[in-house]
Short mmCIF file of C-alpha atoms and ligand atoms in Angstrom, two decimals:
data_model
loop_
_atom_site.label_atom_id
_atom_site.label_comp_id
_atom_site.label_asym_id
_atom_site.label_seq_id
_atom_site.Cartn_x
_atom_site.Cartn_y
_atom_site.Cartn_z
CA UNK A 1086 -130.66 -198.23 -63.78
CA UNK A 1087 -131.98 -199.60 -60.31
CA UNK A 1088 -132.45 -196.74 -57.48
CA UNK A 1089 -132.62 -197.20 -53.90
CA UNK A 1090 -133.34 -194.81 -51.39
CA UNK A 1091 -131.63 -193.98 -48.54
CA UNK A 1092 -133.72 -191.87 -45.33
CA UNK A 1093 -132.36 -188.59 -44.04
CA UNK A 1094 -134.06 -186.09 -42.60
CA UNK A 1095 -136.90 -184.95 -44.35
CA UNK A 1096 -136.98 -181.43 -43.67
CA UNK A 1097 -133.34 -180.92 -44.48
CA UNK A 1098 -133.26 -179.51 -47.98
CA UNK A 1099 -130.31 -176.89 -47.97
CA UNK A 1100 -127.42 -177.60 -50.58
CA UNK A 1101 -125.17 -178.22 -46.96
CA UNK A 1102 -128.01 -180.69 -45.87
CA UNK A 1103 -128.03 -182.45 -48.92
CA UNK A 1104 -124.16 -183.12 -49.13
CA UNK A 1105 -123.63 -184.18 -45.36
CA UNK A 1106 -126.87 -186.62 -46.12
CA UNK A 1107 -125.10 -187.72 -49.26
CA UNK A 1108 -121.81 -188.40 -47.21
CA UNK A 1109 -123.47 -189.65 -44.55
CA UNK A 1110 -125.05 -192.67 -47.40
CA UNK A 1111 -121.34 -193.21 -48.67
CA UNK A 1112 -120.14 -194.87 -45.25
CA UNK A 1113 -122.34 -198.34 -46.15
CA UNK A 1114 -119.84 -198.89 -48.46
CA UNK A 1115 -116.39 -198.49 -46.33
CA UNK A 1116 -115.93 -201.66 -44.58
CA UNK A 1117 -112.94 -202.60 -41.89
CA UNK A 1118 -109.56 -203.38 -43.45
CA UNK A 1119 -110.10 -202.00 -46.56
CA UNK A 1120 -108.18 -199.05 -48.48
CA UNK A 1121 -110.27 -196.08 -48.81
CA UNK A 1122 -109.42 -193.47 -51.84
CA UNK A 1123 -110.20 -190.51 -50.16
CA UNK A 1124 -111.72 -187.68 -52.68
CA UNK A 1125 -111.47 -183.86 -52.51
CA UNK A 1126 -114.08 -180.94 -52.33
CA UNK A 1127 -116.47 -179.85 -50.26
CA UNK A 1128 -118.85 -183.01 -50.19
CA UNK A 1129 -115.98 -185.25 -50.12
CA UNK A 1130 -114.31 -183.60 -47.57
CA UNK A 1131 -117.50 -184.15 -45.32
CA UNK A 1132 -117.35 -187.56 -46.16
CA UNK A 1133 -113.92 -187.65 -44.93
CA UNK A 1134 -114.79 -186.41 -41.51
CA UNK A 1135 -117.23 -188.81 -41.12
CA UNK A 1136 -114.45 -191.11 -41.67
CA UNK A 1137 -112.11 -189.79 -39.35
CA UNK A 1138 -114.82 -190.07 -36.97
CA UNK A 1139 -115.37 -193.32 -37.46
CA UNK A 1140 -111.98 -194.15 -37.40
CA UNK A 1141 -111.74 -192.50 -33.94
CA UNK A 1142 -114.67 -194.97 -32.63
CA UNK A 1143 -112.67 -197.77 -34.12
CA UNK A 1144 -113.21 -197.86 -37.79
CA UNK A 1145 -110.22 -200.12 -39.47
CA UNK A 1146 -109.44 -198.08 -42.70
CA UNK A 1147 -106.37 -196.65 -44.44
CA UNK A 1148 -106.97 -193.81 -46.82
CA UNK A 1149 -105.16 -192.64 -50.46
CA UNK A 1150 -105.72 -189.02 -51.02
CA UNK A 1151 -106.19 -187.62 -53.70
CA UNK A 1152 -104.65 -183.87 -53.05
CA UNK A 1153 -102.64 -182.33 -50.91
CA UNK A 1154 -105.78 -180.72 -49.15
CA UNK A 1155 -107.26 -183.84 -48.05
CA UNK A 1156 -104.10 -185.46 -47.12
CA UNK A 1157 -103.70 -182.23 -44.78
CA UNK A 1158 -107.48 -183.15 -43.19
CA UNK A 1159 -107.09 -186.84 -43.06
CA UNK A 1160 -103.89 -186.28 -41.25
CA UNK A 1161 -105.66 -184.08 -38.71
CA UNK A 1162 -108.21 -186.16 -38.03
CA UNK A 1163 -106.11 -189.41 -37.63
CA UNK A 1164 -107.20 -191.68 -40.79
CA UNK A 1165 -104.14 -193.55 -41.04
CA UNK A 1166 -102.73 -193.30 -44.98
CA UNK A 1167 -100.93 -194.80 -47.86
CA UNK A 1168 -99.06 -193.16 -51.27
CA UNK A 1169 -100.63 -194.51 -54.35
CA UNK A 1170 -96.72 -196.52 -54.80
CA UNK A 1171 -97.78 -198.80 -51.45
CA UNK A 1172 -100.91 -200.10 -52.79
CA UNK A 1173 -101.90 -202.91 -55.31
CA UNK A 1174 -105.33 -202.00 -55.69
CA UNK A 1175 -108.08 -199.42 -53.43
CA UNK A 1176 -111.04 -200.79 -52.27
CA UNK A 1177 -113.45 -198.12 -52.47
CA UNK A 1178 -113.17 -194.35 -53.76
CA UNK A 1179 -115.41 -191.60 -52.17
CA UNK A 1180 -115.63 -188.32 -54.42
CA UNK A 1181 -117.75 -185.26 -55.08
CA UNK A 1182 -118.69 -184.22 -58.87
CA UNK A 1183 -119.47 -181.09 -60.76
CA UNK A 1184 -122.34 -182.76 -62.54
CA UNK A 1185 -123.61 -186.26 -62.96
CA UNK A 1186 -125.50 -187.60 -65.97
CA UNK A 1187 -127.64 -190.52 -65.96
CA UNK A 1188 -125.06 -193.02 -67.25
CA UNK A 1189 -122.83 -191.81 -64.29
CA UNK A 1190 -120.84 -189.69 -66.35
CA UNK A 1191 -118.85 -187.25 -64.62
CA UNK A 1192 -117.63 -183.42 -64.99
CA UNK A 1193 -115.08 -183.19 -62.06
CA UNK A 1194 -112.31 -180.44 -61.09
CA UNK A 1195 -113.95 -177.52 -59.96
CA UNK A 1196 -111.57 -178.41 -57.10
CA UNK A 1197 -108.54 -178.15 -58.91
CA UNK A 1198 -107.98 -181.99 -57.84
CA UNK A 1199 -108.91 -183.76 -61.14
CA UNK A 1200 -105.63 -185.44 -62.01
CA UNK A 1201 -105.18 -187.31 -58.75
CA UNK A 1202 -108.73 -188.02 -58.41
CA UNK A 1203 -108.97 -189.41 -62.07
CA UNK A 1204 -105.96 -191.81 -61.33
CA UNK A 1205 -107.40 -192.54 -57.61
CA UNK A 1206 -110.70 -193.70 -59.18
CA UNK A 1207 -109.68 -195.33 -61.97
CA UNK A 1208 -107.29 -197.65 -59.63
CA UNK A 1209 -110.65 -198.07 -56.86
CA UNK A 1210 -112.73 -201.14 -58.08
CA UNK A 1211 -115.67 -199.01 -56.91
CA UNK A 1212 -115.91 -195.31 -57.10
CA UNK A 1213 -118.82 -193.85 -55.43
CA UNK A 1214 -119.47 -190.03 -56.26
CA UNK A 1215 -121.68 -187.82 -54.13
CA UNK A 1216 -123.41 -184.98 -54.73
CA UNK A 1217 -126.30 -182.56 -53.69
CA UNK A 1218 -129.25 -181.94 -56.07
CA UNK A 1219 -127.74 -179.41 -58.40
CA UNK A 1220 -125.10 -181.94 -59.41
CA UNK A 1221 -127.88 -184.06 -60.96
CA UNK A 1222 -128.10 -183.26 -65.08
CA UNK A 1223 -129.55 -184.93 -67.93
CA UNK A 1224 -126.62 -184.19 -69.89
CA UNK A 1225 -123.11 -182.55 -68.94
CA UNK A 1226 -121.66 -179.63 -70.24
CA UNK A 1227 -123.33 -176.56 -68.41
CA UNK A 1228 -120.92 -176.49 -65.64
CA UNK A 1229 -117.26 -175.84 -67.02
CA UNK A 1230 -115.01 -178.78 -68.09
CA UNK A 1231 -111.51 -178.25 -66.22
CA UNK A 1232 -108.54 -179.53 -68.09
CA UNK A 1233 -104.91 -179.52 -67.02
CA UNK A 1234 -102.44 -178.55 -69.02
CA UNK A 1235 -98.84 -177.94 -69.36
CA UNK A 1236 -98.38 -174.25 -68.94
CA UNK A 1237 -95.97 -174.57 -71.55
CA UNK A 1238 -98.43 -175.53 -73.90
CA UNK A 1239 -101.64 -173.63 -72.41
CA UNK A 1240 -102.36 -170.98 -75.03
CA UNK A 1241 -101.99 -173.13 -77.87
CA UNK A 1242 -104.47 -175.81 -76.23
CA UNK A 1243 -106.55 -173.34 -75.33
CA UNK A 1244 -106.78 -172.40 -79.00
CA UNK A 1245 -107.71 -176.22 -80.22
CA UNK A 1246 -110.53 -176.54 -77.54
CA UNK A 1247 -111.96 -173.03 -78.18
CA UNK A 1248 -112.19 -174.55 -82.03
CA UNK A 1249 -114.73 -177.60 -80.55
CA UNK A 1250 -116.65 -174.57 -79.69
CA UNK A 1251 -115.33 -173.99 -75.80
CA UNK A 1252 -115.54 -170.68 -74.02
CA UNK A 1253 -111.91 -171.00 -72.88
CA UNK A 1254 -110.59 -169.36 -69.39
CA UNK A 1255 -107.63 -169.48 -67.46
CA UNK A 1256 -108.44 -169.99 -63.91
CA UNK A 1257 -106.39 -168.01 -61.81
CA UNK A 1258 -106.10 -167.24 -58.02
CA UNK A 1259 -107.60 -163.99 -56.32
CA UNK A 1260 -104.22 -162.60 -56.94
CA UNK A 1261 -104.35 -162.95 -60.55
CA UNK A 1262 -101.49 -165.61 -60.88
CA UNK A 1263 -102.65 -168.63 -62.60
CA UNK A 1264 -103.88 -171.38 -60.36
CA UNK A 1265 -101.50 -174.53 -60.02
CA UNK A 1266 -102.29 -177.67 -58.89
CA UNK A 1267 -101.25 -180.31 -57.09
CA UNK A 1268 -99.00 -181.59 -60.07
CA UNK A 1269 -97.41 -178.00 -60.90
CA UNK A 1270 -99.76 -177.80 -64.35
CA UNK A 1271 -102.56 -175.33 -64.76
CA UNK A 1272 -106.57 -175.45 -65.51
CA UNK A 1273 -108.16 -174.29 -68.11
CA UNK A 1274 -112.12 -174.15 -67.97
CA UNK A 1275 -113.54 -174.87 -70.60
CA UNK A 1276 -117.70 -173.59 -71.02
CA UNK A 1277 -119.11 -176.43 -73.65
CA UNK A 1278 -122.72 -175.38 -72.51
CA UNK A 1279 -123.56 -179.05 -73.90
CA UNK A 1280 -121.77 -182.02 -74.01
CA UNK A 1281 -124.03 -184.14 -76.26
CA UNK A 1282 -121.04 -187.16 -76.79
CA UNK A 1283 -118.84 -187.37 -73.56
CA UNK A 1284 -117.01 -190.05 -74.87
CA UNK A 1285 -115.80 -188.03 -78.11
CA UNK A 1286 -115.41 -185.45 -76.60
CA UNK A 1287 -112.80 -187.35 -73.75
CA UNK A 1288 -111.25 -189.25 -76.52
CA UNK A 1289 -110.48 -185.90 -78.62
CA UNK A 1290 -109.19 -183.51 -75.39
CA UNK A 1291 -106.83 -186.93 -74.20
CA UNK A 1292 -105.19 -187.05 -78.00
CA UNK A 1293 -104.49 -183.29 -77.62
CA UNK A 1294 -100.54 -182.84 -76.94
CA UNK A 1295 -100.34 -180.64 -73.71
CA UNK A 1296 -103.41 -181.88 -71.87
CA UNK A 1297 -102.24 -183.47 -68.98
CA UNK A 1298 -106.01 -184.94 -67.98
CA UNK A 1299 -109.66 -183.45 -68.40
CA UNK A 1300 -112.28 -183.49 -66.04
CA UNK A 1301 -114.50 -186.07 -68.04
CA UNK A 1302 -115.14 -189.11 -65.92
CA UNK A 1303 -116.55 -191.70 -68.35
CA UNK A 1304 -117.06 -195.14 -67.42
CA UNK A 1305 -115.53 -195.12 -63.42
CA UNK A 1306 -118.51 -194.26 -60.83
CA UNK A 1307 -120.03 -197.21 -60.15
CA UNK A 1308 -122.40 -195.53 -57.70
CA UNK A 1309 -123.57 -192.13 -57.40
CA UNK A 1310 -125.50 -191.11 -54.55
CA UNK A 1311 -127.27 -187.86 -54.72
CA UNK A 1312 -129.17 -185.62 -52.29
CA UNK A 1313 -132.61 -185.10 -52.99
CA UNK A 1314 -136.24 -183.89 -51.58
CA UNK A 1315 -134.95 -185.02 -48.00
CA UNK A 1316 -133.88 -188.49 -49.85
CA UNK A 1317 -130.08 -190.11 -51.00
CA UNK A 1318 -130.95 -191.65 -54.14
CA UNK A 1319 -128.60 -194.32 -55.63
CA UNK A 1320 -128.08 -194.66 -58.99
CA UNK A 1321 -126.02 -197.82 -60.10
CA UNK A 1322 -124.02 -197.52 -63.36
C1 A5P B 1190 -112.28 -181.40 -56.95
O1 A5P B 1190 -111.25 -181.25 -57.86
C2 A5P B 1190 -113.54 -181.69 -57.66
O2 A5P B 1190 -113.52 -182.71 -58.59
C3 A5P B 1190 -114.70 -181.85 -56.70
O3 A5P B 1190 -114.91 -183.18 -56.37
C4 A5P B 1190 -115.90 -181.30 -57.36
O4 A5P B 1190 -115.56 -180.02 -57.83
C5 A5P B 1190 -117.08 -181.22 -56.42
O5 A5P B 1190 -116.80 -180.30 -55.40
P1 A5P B 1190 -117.86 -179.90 -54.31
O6 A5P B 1190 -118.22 -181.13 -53.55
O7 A5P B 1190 -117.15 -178.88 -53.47
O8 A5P B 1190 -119.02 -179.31 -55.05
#
């Protein structure tokens, strides 16, 4: 898997550095005119400023979101934008990750915004995913895998993926209530410790009736570019 590396400031090392440097390495690949899938989280999100900004100095982009959060921000920092129905194909997706394995593979959804971004990406002909240092594993599974479900069917689902051998949680807000997303399902997270086969593991949570989508990104970032030792490293899939 080639590297490059990208300069940034070599004393910045803070988690905050290291995502505004990884955003900052993101705009080489937004050119004018083209559609921009626009991803959610706190890296993403500074990603999306810097687009906004760049729009303002004359940047020619239009942007899909991929939550209601990031629509709200791209709105407010005038990044003109387009519904998923109104475009053939996007360009170029810009996301954040919970962890990224060397093949690219992705846990995603700490955000709550899985199911957009999952559809976002997999319609982008490049998705590029961001992250500081302490997204970078050598295999997935420590962080916990979010997966939507119907609440209808949450317990029960909850019961097949604590049988893989999941520590299964509801996530729910401060107030208690369950958290919703964007879509009107719920999360549950799901602690794996490892993920050994992220594949399997994908193929077996997508067969499960109830699971809307899982936060297993197999096989869509094309780039991932990750904040290091006062470096952006690129890693090509
Ligand atoms: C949102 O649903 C997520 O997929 C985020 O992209 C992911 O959780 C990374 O978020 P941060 O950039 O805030 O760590």
């Amino acid at each position: 898997m080639p590297a490059n590396n990208f300069s940034s400031d070599p004393m910045s090392h803070s988690q905050d550095d290291e995502k505004e440097a990884a955003a900052h390495a993101s705009l080489q690949f937004v050119h004018d005119g083209q559609i921009v899938g626009l991803g959610t989280g706190s890296t993403a999100s500074r990603a999306v400023r810097l687009l906004g900004a760049g729009v303002k100095a004359g940047l020619k982009i239009r942007g899909v979101p991929t939550s209601v959060h990031t629509k709200e921000l791209a709105e407010s920092l005038g990044i003109p934008l387009l519904t998923l129905d109104e475009v053939q194909q996007i360009d170029v997706t810009i996301d954040g990750a919970d962890e990224i394995d060397p093949q690219l593979q992705l846990i995603k959804g700490g955000g709550g915004a899985l199911l957009r971004e999952k559809v976002i990406a997999s319609a982008s002909r490049q998705m590029i995913v961001l992250g500081d240092s302490s997204k970078q594993v050598s295999m997935l599974g420590k962080f916990p895998l979010p997966v939507e479900v119907i609440p209808f069917a949450q317990v029960l689902v909850g019961k097949r993926i604590s049988e893989l051998g999941a520590s299964v949680h509801l996530r729910v807000e401060g107030s208690g209530k369950p958290f919703v997303t964007d879509e009107g399902h719920h999360i549950l997270d799901c602690s794996f410790g490892q993920i050994p086969d992220p594949p399997s593991l994908a193929r077996l949570l997508s067969d499960m009736p109830g699971v809307v989508e899982h936060g297993l990104f197999i096989h869509i970032a094309s780039v991932a570019l990750i904040a290091k030792n006062g470096k952006v490293l690129a890693l090509r899939r």
